[in-house]
PDB file of C-alpha atoms and ligand atoms in Angstrom:
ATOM      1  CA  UNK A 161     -23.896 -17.498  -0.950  1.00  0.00           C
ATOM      2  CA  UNK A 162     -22.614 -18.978   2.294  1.00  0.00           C
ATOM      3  CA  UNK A 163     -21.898 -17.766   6.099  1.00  0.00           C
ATOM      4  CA  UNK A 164     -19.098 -19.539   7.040  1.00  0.00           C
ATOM      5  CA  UNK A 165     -18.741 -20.212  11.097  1.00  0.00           C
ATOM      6  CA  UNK A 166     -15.959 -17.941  12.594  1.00  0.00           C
ATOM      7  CA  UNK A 167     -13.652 -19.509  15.303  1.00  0.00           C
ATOM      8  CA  UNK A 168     -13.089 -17.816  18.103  1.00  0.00           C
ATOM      9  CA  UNK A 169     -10.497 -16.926  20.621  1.00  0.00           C
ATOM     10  CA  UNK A 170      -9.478 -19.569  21.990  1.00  0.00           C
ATOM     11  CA  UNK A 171      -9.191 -22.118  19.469  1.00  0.00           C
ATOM     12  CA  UNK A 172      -6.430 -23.470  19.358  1.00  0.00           C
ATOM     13  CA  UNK A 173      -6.480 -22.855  15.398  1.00  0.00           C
ATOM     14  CA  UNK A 174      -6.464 -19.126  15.423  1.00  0.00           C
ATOM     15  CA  UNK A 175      -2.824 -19.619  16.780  1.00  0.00           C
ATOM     16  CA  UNK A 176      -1.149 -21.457  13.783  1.00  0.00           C
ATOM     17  CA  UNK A 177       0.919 -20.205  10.570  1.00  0.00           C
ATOM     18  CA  UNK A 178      -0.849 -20.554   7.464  1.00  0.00           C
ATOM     19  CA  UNK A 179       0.700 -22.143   4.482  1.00  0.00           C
ATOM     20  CA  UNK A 180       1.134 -19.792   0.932  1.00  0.00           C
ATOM     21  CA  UNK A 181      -1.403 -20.710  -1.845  1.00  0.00           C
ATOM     22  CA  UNK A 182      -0.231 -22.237  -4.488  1.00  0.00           C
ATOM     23  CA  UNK A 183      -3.506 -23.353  -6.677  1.00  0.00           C
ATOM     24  CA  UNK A 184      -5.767 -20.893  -8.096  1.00  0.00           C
ATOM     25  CA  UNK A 185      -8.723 -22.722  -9.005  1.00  0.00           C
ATOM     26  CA  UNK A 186     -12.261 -22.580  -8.808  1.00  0.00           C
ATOM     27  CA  UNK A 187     -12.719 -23.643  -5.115  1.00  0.00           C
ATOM     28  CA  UNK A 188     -10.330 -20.442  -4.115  1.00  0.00           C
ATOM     29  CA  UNK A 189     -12.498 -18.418  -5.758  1.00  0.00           C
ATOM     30  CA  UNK A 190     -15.829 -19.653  -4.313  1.00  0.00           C
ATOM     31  CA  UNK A 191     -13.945 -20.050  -0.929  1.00  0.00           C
ATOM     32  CA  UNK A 192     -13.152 -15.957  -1.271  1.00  0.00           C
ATOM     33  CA  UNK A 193     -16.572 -15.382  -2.347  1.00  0.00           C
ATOM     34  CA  UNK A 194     -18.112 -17.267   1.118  1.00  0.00           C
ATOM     35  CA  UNK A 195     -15.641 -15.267   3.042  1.00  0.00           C
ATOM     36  CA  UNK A 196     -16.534 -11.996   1.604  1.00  0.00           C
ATOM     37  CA  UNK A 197     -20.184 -13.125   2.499  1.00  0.00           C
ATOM     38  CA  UNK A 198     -19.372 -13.705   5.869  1.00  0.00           C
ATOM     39  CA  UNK A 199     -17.341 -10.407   6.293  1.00  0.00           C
ATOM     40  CA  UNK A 200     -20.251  -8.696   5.707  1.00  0.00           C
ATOM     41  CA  UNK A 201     -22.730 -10.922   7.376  1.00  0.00           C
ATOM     42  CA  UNK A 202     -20.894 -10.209  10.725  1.00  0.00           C
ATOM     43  CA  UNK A 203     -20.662  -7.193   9.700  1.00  0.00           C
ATOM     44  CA  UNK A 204     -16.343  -6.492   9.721  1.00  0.00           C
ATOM     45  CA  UNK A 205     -13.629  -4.761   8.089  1.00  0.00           C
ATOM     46  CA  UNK A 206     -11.400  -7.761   7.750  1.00  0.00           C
ATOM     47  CA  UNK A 207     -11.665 -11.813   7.664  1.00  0.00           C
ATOM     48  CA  UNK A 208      -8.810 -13.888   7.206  1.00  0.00           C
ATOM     49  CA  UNK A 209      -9.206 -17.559   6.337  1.00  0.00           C
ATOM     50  CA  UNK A 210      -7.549 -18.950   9.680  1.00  0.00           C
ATOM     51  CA  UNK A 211     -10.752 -17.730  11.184  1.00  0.00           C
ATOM     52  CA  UNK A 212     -13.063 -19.525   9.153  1.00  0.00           C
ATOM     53  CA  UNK A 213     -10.797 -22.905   9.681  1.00  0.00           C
ATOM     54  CA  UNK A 214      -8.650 -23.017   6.504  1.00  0.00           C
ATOM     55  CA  UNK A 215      -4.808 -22.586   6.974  1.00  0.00           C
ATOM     56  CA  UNK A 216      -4.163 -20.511   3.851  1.00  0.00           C
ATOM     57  CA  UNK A 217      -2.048 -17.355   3.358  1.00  0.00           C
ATOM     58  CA  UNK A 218      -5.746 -15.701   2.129  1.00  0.00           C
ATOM     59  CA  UNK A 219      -7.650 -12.417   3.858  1.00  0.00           C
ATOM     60  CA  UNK A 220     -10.717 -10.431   2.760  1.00  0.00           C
ATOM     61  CA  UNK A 221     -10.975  -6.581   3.694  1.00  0.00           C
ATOM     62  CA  UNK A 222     -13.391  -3.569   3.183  1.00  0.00           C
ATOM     63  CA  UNK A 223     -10.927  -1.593   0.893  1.00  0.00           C
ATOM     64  CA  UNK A 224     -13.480   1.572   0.959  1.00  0.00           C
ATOM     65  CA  UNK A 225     -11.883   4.738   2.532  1.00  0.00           C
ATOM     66  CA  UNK A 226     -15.066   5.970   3.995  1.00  0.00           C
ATOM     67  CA  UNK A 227     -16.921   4.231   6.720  1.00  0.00           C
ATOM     68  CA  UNK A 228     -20.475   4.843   5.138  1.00  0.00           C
ATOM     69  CA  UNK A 229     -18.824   3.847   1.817  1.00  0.00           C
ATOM     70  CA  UNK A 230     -18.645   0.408   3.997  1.00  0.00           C
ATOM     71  CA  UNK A 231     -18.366  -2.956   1.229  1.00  0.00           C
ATOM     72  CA  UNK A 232     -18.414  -0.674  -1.944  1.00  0.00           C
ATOM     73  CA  UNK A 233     -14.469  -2.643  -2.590  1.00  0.00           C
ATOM     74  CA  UNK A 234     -14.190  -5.356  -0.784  1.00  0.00           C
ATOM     75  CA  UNK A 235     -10.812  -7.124  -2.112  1.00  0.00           C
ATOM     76  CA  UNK A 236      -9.070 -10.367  -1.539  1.00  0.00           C
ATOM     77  CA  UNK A 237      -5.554 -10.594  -1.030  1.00  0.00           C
ATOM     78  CA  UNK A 238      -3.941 -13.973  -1.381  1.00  0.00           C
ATOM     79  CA  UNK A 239      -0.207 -14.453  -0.305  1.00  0.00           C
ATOM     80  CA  UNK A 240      -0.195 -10.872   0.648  1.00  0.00           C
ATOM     81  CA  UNK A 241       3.807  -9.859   2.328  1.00  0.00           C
ATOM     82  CA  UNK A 242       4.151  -6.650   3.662  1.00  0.00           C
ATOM     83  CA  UNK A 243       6.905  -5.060   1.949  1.00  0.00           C
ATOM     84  CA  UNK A 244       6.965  -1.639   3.558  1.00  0.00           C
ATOM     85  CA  UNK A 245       6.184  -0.051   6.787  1.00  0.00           C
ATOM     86  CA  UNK A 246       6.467   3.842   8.212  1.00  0.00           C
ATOM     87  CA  UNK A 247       5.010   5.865  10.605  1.00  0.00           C
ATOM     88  CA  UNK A 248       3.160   5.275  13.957  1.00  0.00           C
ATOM     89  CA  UNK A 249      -0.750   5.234  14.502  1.00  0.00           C
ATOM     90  CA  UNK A 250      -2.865   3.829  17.918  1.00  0.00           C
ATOM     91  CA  UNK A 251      -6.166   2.476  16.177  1.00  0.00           C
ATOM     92  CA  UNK A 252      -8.746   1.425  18.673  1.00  0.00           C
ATOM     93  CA  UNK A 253      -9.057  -2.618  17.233  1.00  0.00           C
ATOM     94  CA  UNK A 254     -11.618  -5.354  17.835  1.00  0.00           C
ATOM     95  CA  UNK A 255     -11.547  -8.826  15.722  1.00  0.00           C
ATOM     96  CA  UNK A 256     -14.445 -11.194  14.845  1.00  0.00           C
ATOM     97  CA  UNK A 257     -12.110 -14.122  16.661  1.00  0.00           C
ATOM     98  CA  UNK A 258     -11.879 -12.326  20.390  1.00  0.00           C
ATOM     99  CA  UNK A 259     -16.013 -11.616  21.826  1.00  0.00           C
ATOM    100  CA  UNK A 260     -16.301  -9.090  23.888  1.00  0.00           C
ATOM    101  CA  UNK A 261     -12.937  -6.498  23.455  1.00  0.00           C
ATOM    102  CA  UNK A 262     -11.355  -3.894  22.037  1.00  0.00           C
ATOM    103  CA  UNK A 263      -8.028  -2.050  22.728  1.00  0.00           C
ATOM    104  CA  UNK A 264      -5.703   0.530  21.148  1.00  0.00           C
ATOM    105  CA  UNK A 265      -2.966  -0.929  19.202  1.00  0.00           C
ATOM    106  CA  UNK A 266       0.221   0.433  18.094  1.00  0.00           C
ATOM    107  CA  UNK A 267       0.317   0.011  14.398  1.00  0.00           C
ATOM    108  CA  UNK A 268       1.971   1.364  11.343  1.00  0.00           C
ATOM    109  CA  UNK A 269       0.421   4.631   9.614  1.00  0.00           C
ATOM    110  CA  UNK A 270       1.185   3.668   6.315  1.00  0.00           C
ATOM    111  CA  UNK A 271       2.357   0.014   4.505  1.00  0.00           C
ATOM    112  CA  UNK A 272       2.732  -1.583   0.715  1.00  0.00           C
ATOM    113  CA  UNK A 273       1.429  -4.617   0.565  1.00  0.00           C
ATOM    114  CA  UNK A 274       2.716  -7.132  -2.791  1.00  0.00           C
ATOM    115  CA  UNK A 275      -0.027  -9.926  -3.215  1.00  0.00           C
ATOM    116  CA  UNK A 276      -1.563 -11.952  -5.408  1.00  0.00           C
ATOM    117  CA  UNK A 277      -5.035 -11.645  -7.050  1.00  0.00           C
ATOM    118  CA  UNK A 278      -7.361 -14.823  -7.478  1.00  0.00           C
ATOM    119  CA  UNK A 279      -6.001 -15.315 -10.613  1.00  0.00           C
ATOM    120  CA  UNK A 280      -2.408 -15.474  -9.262  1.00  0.00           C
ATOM    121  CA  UNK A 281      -1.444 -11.972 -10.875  1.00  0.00           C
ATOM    122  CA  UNK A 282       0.900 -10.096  -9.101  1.00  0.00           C
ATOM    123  CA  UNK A 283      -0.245  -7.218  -7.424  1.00  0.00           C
ATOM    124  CA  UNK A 284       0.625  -3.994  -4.801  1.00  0.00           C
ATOM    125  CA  UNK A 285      -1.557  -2.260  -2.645  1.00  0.00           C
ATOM    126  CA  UNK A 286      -0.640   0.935  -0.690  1.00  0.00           C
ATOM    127  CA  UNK A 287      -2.519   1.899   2.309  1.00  0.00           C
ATOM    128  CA  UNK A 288      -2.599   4.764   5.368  1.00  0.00           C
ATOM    129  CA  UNK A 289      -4.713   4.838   8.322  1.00  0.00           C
ATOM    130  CA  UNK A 290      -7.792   2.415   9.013  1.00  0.00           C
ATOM    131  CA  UNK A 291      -6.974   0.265   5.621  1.00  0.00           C
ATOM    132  CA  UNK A 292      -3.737  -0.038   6.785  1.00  0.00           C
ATOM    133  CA  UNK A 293      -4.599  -0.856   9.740  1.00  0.00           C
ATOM    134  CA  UNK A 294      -7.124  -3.744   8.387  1.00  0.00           C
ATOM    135  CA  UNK A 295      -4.157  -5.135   6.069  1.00  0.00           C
ATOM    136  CA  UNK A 296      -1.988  -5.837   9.258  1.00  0.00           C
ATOM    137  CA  UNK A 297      -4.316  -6.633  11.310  1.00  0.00           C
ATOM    138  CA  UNK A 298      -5.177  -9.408   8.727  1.00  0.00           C
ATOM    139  CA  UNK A 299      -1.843 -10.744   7.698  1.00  0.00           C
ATOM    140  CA  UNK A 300      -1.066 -11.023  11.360  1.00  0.00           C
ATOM    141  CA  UNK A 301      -3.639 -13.583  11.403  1.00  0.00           C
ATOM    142  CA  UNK A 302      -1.886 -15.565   8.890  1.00  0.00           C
ATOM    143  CA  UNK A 303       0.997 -16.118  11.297  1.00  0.00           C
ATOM    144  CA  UNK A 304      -1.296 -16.954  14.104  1.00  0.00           C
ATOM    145  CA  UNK A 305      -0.840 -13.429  15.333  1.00  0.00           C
ATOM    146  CA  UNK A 306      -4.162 -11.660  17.240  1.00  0.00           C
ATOM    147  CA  UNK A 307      -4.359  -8.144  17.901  1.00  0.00           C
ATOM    148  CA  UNK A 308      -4.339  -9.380  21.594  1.00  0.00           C
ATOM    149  CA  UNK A 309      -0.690 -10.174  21.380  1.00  0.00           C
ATOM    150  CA  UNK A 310      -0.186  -6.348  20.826  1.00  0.00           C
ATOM    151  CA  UNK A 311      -1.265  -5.477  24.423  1.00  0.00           C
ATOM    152  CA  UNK A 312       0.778  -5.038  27.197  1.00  0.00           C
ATOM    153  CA  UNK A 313       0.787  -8.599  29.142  1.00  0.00           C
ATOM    154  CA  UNK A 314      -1.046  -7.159  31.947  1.00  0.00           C
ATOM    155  CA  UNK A 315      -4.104  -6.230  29.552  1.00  0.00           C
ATOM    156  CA  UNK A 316      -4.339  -9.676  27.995  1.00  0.00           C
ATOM    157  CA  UNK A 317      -4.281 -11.336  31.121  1.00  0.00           C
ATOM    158  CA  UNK A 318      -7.194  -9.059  32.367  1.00  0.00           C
ATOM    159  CA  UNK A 319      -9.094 -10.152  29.448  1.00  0.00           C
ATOM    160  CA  UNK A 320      -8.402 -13.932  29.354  1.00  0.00           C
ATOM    161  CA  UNK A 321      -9.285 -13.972  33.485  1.00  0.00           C
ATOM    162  CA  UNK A 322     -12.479 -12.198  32.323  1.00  0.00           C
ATOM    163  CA  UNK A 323     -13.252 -15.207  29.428  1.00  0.00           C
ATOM    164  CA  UNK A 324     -12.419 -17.913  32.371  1.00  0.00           C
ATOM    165  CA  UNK A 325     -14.949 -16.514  34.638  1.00  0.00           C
ATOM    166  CA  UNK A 326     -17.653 -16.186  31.717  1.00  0.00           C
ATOM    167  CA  UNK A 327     -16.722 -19.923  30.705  1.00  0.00           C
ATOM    168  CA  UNK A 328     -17.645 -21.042  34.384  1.00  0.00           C
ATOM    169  CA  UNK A 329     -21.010 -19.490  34.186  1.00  0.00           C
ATOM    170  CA  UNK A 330     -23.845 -21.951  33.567  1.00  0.00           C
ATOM    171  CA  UNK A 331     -25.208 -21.577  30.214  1.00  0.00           C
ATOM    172  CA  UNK A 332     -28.710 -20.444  30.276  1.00  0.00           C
ATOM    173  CA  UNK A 333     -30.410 -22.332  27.283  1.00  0.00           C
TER     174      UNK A 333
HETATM  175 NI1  LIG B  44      -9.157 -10.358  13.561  1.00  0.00          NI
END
């Protein structure tokens, strides 16, 4: 078992595309296993390996459909493409990268989803609602994408102002 550090917002990492996994070997599966450790360490819904500092089309998500069901399926989704998209939703976000917000996003209701397993099996996941809403929240990260490139301009500016000033502050030890 291992916590992995999460970067945050702004790294300069957060903001790069991922390569596609192409080995499926043992240090996939205990890098999955640390991030699914660290998902619900902090506690979230989704992690996606960007954040913990690997470049890798990879992302970890609670896959229960109930909140107090929370980590009863948490999955890992390696290479996942979304491969269909319908319907509107506005699903009030936060992410484990960006301290200290959370906005309404315009999202997609419902989306397929073809991945691979840690095995490299081909697989496809259908979601609605909040686990959709995890699944492209998460892939978005794999193309350096944060939910804060959803809001208008005017709201992200507002909140990178606000992490300037906190930046200036003095630390208190
Ligand atoms: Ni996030």
């Amino acid at each position: 078992m291992a916590i992995l550090p999460i970067l945050k917002y702004p790294d300069p990492l957060l903001l790069e595309v991922s390569e596609p996994v192409t080995e499926f070997d043992e240090s996939l599966k205990k890098l999955s296993s640390d991030m699914i450790d660290t998902l619900k360490d902090a506690p979230g819904a989704g992690l996606a390996a960007p954040q913990i500092g690997k470049r890798i089309r990879l992302i970890v998500m609670d896959n229960s459909s109930l909140e107090d069901e929370q980590y009863n399926d948490v999955i890992t989704l390696v290479n996942p493409v979304i491969v269909h998209a319908e319907g509107k939703q506005v699903y009030m976000e936060g992410c484990l990268s960006v301290e200290d917000l959370q906005s309404n996003v315009n999202r997609y209701l419902r989306v397929k989803v073809d991945y691979q397993d840690l095995y490299g099996n081909p697989k496809t996941i259908e979601a609605s609602e909040r686990r959709a809403v995890i699944l492209q929240h998460e892939i978005d990260h794999l193309d350096g994408v944060l939910f804060l490139d959803h809001l208008s301009p005017l709201k992200r500016e507002l909140y990178i102002k606000r992490m300037r000033k906190q930046a200036k502050k003095p630390q208190k030890s």
